[in-house]
Coordinates of C-alpha atoms and ligand atoms in Angstrom, one line a residue:
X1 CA 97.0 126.1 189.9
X2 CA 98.7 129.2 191.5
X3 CA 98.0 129.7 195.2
X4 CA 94.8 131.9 195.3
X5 CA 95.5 135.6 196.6
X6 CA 92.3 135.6 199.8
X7 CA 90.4 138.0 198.6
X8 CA 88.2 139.5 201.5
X9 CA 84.7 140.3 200.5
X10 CA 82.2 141.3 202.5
X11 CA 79.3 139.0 201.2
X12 CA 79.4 135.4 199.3
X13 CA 78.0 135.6 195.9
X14 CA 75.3 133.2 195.6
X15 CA 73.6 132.9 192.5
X16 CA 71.2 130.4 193.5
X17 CA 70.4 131.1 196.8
X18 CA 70.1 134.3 196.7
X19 CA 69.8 135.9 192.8
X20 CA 68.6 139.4 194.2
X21 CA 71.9 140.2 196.4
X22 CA 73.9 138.2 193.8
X23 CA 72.6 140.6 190.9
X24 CA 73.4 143.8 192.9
X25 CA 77.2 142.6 194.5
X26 CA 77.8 141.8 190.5
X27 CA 76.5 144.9 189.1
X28 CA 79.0 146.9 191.8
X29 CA 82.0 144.3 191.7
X30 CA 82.3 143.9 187.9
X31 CA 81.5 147.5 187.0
X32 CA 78.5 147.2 185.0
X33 CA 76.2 150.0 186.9
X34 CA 76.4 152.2 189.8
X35 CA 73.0 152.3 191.6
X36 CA 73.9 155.3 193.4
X37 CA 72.5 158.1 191.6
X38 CA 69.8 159.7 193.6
X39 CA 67.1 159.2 191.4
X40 CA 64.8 156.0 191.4
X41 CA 65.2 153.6 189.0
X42 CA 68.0 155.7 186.9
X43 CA 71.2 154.8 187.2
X44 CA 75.1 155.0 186.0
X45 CA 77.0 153.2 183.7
X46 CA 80.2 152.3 184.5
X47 CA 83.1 152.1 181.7
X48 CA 83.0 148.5 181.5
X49 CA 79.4 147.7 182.0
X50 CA 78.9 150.2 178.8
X51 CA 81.2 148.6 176.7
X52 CA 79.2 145.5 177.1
X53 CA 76.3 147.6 176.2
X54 CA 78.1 148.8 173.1
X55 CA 78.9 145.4 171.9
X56 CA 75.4 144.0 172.7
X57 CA 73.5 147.1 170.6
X58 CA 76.4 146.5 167.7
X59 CA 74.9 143.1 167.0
X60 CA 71.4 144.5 166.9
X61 CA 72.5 147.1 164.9
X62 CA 73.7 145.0 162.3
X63 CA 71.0 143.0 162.1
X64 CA 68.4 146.2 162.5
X65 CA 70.6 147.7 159.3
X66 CA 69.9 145.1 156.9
X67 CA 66.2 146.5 156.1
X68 CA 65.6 149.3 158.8
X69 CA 67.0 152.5 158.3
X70 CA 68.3 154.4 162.0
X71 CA 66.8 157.6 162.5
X72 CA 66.0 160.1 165.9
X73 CA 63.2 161.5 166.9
X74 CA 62.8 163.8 170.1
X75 CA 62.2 163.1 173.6
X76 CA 59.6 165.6 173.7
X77 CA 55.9 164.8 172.6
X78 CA 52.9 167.3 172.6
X79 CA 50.2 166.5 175.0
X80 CA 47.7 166.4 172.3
X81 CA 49.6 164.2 169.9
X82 CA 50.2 161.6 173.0
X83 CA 46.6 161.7 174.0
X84 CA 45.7 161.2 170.4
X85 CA 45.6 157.5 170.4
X86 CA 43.0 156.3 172.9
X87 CA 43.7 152.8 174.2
X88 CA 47.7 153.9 173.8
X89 CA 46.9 156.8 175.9
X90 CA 44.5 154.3 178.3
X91 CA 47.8 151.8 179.1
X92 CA 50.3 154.7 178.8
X93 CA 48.8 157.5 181.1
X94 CA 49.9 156.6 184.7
X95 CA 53.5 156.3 183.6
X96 CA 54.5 159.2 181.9
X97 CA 57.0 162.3 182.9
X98 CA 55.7 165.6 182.1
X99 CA 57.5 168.4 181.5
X100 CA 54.9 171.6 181.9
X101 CA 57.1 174.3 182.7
X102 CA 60.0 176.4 181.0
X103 CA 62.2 178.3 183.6
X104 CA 59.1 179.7 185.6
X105 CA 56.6 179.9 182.5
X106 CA 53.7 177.2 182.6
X107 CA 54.1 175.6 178.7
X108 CA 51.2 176.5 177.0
X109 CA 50.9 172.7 175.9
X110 CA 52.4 169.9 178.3
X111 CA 55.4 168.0 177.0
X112 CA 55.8 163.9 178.0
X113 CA 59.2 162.5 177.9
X114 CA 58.8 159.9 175.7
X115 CA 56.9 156.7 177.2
X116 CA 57.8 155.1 173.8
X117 CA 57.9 156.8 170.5
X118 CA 54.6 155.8 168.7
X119 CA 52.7 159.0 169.0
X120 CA 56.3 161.0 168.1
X121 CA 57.2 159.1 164.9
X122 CA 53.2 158.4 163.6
X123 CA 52.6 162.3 162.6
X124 CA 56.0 162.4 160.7
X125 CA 55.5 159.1 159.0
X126 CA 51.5 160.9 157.6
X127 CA 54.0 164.0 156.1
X128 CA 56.7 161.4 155.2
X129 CA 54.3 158.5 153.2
X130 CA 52.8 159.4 150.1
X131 CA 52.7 156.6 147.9
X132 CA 53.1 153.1 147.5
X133 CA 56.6 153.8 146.4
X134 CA 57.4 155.1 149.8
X135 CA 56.7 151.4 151.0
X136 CA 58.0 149.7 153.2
X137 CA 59.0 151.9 155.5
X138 CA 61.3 150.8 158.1
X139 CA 62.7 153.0 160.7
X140 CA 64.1 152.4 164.4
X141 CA 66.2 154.7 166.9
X142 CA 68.0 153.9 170.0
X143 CA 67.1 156.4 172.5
X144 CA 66.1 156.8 176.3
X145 CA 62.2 156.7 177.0
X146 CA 61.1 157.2 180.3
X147 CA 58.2 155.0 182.1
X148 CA 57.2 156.2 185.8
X149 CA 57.1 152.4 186.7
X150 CA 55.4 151.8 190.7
X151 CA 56.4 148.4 190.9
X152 CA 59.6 147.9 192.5
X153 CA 62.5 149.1 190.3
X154 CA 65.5 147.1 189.8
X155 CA 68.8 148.0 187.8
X156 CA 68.4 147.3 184.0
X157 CA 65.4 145.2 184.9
X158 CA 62.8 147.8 185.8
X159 CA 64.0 151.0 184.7
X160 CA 62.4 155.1 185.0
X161 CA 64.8 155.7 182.5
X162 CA 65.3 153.3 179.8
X163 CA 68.5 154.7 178.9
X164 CA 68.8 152.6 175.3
X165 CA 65.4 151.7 173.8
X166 CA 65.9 150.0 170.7
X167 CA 62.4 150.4 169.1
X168 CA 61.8 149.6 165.3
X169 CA 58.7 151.1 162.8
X170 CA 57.3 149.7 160.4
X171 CA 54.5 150.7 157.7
X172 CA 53.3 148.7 154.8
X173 CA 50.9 148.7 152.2
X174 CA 48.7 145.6 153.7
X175 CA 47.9 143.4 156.4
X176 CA 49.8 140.5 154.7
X177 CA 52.8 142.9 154.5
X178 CA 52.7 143.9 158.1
X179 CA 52.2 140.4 159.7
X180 CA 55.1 139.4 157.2
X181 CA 57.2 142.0 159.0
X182 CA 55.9 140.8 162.1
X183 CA 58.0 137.3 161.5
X184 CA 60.4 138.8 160.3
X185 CA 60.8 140.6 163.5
X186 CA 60.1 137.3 165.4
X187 CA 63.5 135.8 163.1
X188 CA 65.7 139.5 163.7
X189 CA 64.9 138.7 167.6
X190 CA 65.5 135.1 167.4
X191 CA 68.8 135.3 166.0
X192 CA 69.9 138.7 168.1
X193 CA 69.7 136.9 171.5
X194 CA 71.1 133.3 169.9
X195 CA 73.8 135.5 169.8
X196 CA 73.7 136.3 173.3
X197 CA 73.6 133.1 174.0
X198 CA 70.0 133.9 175.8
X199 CA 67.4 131.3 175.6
X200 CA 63.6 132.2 175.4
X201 CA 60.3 130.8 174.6
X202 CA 58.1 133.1 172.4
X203 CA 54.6 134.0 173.3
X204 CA 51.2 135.4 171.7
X205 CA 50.5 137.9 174.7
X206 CA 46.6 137.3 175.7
X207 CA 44.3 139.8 174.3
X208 CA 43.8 141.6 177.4
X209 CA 47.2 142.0 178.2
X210 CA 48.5 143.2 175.1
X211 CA 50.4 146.3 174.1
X212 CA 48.3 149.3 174.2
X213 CA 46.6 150.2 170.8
X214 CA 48.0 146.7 169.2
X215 CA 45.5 144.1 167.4
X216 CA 48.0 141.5 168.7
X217 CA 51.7 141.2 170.6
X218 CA 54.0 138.9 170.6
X219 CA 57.0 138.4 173.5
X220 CA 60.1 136.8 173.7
X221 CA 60.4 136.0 177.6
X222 CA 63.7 134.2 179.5
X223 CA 64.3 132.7 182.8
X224 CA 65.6 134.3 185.9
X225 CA 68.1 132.2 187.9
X226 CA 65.7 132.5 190.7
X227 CA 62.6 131.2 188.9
X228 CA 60.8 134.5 187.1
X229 CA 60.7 135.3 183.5
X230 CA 61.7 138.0 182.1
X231 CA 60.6 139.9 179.2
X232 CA 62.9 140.8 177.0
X233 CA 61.6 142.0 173.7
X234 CA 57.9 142.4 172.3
X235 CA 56.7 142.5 168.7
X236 CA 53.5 143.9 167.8
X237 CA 50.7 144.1 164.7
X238 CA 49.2 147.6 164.7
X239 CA 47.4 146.8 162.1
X240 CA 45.8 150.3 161.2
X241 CA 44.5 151.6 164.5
X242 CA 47.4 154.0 164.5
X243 CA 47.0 154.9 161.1
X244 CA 43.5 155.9 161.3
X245 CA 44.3 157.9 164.2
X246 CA 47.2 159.9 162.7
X247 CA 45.8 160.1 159.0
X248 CA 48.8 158.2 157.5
X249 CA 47.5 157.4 153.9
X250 CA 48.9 156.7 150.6
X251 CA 48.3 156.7 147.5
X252 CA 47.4 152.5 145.6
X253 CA 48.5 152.1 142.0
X254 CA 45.0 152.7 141.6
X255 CA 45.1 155.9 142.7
X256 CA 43.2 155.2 145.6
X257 CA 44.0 156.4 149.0
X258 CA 44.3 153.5 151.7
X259 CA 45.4 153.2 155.2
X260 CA 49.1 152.2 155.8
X261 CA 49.5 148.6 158.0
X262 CA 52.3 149.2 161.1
X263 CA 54.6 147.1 163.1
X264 CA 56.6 148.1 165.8
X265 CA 58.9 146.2 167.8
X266 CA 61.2 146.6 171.0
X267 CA 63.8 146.0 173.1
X268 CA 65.4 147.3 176.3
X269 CA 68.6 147.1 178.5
X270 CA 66.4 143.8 180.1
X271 CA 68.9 141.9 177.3
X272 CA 72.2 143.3 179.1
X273 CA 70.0 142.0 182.3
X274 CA 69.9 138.6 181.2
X275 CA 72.9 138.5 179.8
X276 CA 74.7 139.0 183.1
X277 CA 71.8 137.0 185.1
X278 CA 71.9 133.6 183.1
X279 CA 75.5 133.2 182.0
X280 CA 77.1 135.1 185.6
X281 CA 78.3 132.4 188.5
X282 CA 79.5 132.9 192.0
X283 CA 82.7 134.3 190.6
X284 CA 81.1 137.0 189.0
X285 CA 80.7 137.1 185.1
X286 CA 80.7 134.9 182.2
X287 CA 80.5 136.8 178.7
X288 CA 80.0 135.5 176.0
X289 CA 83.0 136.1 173.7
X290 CA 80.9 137.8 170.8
X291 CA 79.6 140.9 174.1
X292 CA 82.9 139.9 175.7
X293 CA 85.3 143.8 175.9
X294 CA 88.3 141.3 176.9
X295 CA 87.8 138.2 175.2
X296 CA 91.4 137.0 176.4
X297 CA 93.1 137.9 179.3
X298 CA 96.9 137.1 179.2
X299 CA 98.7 136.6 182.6
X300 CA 102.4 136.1 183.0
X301 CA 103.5 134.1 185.8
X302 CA 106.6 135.9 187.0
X303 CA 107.9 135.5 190.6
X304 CA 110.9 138.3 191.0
X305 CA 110.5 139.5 187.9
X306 CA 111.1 143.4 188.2
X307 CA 115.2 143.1 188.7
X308 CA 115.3 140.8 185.7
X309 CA 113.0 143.0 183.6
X310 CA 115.0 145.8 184.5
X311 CA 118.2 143.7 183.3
X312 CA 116.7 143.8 179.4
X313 CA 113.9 141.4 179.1
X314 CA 112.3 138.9 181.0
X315 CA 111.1 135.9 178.4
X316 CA 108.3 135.7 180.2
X317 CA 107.0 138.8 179.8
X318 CA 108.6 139.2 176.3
X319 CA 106.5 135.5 175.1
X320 CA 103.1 137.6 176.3
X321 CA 103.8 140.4 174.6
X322 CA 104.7 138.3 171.1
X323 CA 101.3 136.3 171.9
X324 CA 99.1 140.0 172.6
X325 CA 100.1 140.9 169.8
X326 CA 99.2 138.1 167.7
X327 CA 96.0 138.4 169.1
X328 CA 95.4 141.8 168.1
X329 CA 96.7 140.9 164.8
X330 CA 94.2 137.9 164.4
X331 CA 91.5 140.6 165.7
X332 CA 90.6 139.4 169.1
X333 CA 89.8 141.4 171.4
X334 CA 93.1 140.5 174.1
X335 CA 94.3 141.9 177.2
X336 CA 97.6 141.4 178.5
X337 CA 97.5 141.9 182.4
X338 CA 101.3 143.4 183.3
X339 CA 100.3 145.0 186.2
X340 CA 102.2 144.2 189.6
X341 CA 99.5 142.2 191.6
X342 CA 100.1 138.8 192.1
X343 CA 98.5 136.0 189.5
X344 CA 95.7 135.2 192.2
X345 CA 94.8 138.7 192.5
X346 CA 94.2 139.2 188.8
X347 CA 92.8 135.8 188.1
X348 CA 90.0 136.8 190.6
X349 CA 89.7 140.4 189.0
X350 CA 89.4 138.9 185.5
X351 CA 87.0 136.2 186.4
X352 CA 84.6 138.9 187.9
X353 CA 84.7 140.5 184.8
X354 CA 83.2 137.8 183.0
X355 CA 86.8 137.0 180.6
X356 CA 85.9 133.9 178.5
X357 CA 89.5 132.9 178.6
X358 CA 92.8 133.2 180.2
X359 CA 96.4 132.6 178.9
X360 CA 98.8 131.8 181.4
X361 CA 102.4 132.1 180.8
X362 CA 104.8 131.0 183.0
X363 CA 108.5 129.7 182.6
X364 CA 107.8 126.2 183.1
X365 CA 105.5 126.6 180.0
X366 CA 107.7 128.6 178.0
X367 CA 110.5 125.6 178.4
X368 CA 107.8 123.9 176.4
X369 CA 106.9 126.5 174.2
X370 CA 103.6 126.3 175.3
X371 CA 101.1 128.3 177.3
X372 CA 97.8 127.3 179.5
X373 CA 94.4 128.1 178.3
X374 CA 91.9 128.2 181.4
X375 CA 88.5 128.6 180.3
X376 CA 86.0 130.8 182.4
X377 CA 82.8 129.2 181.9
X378 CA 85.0 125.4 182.8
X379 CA 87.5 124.4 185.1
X380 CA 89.4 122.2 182.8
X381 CA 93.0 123.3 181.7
X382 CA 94.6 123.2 178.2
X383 CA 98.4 123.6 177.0
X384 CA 98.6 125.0 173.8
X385 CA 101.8 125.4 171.7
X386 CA 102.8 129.3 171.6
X387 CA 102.9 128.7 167.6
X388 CA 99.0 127.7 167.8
X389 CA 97.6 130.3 170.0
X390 CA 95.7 132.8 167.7
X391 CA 93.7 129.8 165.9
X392 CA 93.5 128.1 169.1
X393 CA 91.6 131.3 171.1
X394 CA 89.2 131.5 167.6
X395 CA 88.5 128.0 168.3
X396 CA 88.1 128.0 172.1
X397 CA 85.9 131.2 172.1
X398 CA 83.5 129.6 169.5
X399 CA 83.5 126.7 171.7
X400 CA 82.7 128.8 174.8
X401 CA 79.9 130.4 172.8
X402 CA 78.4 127.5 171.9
X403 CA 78.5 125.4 175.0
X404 CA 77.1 128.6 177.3
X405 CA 74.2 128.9 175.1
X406 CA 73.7 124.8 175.4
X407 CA 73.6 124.9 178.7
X408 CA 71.4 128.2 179.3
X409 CA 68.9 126.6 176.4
X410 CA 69.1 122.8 178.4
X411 CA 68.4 124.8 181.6
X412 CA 64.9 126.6 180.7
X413 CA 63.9 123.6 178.8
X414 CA 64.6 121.5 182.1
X415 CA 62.3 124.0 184.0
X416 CA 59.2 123.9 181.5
X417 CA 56.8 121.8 183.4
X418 CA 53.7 120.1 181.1
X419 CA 51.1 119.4 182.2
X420 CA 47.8 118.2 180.1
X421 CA 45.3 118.0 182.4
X422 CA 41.9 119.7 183.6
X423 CA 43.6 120.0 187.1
X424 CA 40.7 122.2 188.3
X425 CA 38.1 120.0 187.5
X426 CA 39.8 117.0 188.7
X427 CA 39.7 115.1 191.9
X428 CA 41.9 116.7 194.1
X429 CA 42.0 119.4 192.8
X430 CA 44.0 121.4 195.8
X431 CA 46.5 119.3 196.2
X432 CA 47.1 119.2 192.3
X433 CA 47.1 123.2 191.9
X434 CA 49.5 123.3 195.1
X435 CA 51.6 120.7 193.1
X436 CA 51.6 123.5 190.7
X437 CA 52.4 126.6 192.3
X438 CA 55.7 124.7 193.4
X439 CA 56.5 124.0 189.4
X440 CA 55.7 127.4 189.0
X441 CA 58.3 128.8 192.0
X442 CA 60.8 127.6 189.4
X443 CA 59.7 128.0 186.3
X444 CA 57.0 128.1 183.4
X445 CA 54.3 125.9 183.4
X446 CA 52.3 124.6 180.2
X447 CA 48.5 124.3 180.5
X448 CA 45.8 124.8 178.6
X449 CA 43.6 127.8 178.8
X450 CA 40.9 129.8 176.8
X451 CA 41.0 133.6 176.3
X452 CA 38.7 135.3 178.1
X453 CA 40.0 137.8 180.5
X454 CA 38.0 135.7 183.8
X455 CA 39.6 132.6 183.4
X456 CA 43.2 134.2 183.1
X457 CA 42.9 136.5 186.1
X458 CA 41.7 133.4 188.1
X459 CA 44.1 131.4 187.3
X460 CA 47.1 134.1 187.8
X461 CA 45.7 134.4 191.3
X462 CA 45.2 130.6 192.1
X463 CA 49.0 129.9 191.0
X464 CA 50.5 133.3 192.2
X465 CA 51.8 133.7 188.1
X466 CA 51.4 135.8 185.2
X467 CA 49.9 134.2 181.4
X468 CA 52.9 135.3 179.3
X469 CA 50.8 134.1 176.8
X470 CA 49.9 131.0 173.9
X471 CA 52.7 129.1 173.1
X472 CA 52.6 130.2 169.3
X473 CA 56.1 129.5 168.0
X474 CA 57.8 127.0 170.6
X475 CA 55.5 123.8 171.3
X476 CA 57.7 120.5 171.1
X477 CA 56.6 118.0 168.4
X478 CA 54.2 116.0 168.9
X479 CA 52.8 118.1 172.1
X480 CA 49.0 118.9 172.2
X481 CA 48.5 121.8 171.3
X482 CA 44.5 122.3 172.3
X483 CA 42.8 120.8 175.2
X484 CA 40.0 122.1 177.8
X485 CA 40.5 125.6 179.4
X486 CA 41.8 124.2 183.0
X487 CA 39.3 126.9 184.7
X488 CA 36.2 127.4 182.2
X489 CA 36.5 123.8 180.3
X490 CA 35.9 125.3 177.0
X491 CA 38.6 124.6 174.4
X492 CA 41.6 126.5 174.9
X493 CA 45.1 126.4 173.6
X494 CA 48.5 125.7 175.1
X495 CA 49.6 128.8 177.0
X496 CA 52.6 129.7 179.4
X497 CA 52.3 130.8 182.6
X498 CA 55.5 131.8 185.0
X499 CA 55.9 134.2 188.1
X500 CA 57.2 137.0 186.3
X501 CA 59.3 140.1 186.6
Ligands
P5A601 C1 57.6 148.3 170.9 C2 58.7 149.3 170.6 C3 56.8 149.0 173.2 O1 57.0 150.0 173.8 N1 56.8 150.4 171.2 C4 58.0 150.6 170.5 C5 56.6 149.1 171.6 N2 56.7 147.7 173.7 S1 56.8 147.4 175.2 O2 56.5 146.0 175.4 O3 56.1 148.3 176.0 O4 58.3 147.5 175.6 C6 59.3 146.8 174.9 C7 60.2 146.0 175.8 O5 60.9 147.0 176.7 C8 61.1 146.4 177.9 N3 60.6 147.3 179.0 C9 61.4 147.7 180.0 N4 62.7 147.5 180.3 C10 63.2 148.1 181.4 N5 62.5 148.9 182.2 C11 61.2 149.2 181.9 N6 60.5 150.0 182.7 C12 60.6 148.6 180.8 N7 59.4 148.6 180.2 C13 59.4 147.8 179.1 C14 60.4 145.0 177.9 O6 61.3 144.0 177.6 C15 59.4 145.2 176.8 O7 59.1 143.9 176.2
ZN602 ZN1 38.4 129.4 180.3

């Protein structure tokens, strides 16, 4: 191990102690966002922090292009179109942005920066569908929407401006068709943050908490290192609420007219959130190679080097140029640090930036021909023969991948407390819903309870947590999946509940 530059820093990054100041030093130090821009809840990406971005929205892209078309629709909706749709408007109307004047000119009709792009897309699909042929039809855009969010605003987490809102529509000929798409969606999701290395438990949303105008929603929630969920991407059946609203008919085989079925599904910068929140240590970063800008970080180890350099060639510095450029050959995304700060200095600035792996390259190693392979997300050290390096760093990276997401899945699984019982009805019953509210400080608990509205709010407030909602996809085998509603008694199914973002 090289001698460690000191680094002065004004405050210890502690992830577990203290996830709030951890989140903001790391968005600063590693260059993801600066929080200075004198708006609330907008903010400024940084070079690096929007390179991660790109990489993230490249693998939803691929996945969004196999049977969704991208399109863009403007920021701008009508006032009347927006107020169109009743419950949308009813869970919509205390955050939206309105623009009512141009230059000094009152607009004659109000425009909202888009809360979300239903009530911009829905009267285009009713001039766009015709027929049967014309579906499926799947669209999605990646655009800013704007929410006027009260609660407390936090970078990427709780955004005024979403500033990439990945939102997909869908319209079908039938029910069957739609809630068909709505698995679909559920796989699309499952497999973009696998990727990510993101672990998640999926959730039917309880009726009353569902998205505005929806017959049902379903969310994909993850685990905060300091004990909250997060949602991170919701999926809903319109069914054909929307369509009725907007007139968006076409034409059966039958020549019948009919009512198109919708989807529409979502998700925000909250995965870039998580991504840095779940994998990230006390050393700032750890990327998973596939969102990874540097995947490899090459370091020579040179002591005096600049006289010998100077003299034609140092083999140091000539062997990390010969491996870089295998590297890029091989199509990995490398980096070969040759700047003049000393090893510790860039090992800390490399490690901050989440690099899954570092190639040291000293001349002790080249008398070997071999180099040192320092993994970010373990401490262990590897020699690898220079002649092995580009399959080596496919393999390491893969390994990385996998073994982040192992651990991220093992540690939300080791926070989902079970629990079977009518604890309100029980014997002591205080001392059993205390017992609770502690499982719940760090994580999501499992109970049974019905749907009505009552027996959800009480419960939220008894525990201090949100229902995310019934544990549709995710119950372990051989669980229970019905039992008595722990408030009301009355049958009720396995739900979720977690303090929440
Ligand atoms: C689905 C896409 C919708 O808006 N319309 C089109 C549907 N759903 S949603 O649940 O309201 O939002 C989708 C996801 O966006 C994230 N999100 C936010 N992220 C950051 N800041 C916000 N203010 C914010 N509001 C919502 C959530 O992850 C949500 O699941
Ligand atoms: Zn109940």
């Amino acid at each position: 191990m090289q001698h460690k530059t000191e680094t002065k820093a004004e405050i210890v990054l502690q992830k577990e102690n203290n996830f709030s100041e951890w989140y903001s030093e790391i968005l600063k130090r590693a260059e993801i966002l600066d929080i200075r821009y004198p708006v609330k809840g907008v903010y400024v990406w940084y070079p690096y922090g929007y390179k991660i971005r790109n990489l993230v929205y490249g693998i939803l892209r691929s996945l969004l292009d196999n049977e969704h078309e991208e399109v863009q629709f403007p920021l701008f909706i009508p006032k009347d179109e927006l107020m169109k749709e009743k419950e949308h408007i009813k869970g919509f109307e205390d955050e939206v942005f309105w623009v009512t004047k141009g230059g000094s000119t009152e607009l004659d009709i109000p425009l909202a920066l888009r809360p979300t792009s239903e009530t911009a897309i829905y009267p285009v699909f009713k001039v766009w569908i015709r027929s049967h042929r014309d579906l499926p039809l799947r669209i999605y855009q990646i655009v800013n929407t704007f929410r006027y969010e009260t609660k407390h605003t936090r970078p990427l987490i709780r955004l005024r401006e979403i500033t990439s809102f990945k939102e997909a529509h869908t319209a079908h000929v039938s029910r069957a068709d739609a809630e068909e798409q709505v698995k679909k969606a559920v796989a699309l999701y499952k497999s973009f943050f696998d990727q990510l290395a993101i672990p998640y438990v999926i959730t039917q949303r309880p009726a009353w908490d569902k998205f505005p105008g929806a017959v049902y929603s379903i969310a994909f929630d993850t685990l905060m290192p300091d004990g909250r969920t997060l949602q991170i991407g919701t999926i809903h059946l319109l069914g054909e609420s929307f369509a009725r609203t907007f007139d968006i008919k076409y034409e059966d085989k039958d020549g019948s007219l009919k009512f198109v079925n919708q989807t529409c599904y979502g998700i925000s910068e909250r995965c870039v959130a998580s991504v840095i929140a779940i994998h990230g240590d006390d050393h700032g970063l750890v990327l998973p190679p596939k969102v990874a800008p540097i995947q490899v970080v090459i370091v020579p180890i040179v002591f005096s080097s600049k006289e010998e350099s100077n003299n034609g060639g140092n083999p140091v510095e000539e062997a990390c140029v010969t491996v870089y450029e295998e590297l890029k050959r091989a199509g990995i995304r490398a980096f070969l640090d040759n700047s003049e700060d000393r090893p510790g200095a860039k090992y800390y600035r490399w490690e901050m930036k989440g690099v899954p792996l570092r190639i040291e390259i000293g001349p002790r190693d080249l008398k070997t021909n071999s180099c040192e392979f320092v993994r970010r997300d373990n401490p262990k050290k590897m020699h690898v023969p220079l002649n092995e390096v580009a399959p080596e760093v496919k393999r390491t990276l893969e390994e990385i991948q996998v073994s982040i997401h192992e651990e991220a899945k093992e540690a939300l699984r080791n926070t989902i407390y079970h629990t079977d019982e009518n604890i309100k009805g029980a014997e002591n019953s205080e001392e059993k819903m205390a017992e609770l509210r502690r499982k719940a400080e760090r994580g999501i608990v499992s109970l049974f309870l019905c749907d009505s509205e009552r027996c959800g709010q009480e419960l939220e407030e008894l525990l201090g947590v949100s229902v995310l909602g019934e544990a549709v996809y995710e119950t372990e085998e051989g669980e229970k999946s019905e039992g008595e509603c722990m408030i009301c008694s009355r049958k009720a199914k396995r739900v979720y509940v977690a303090r929440a973002y």
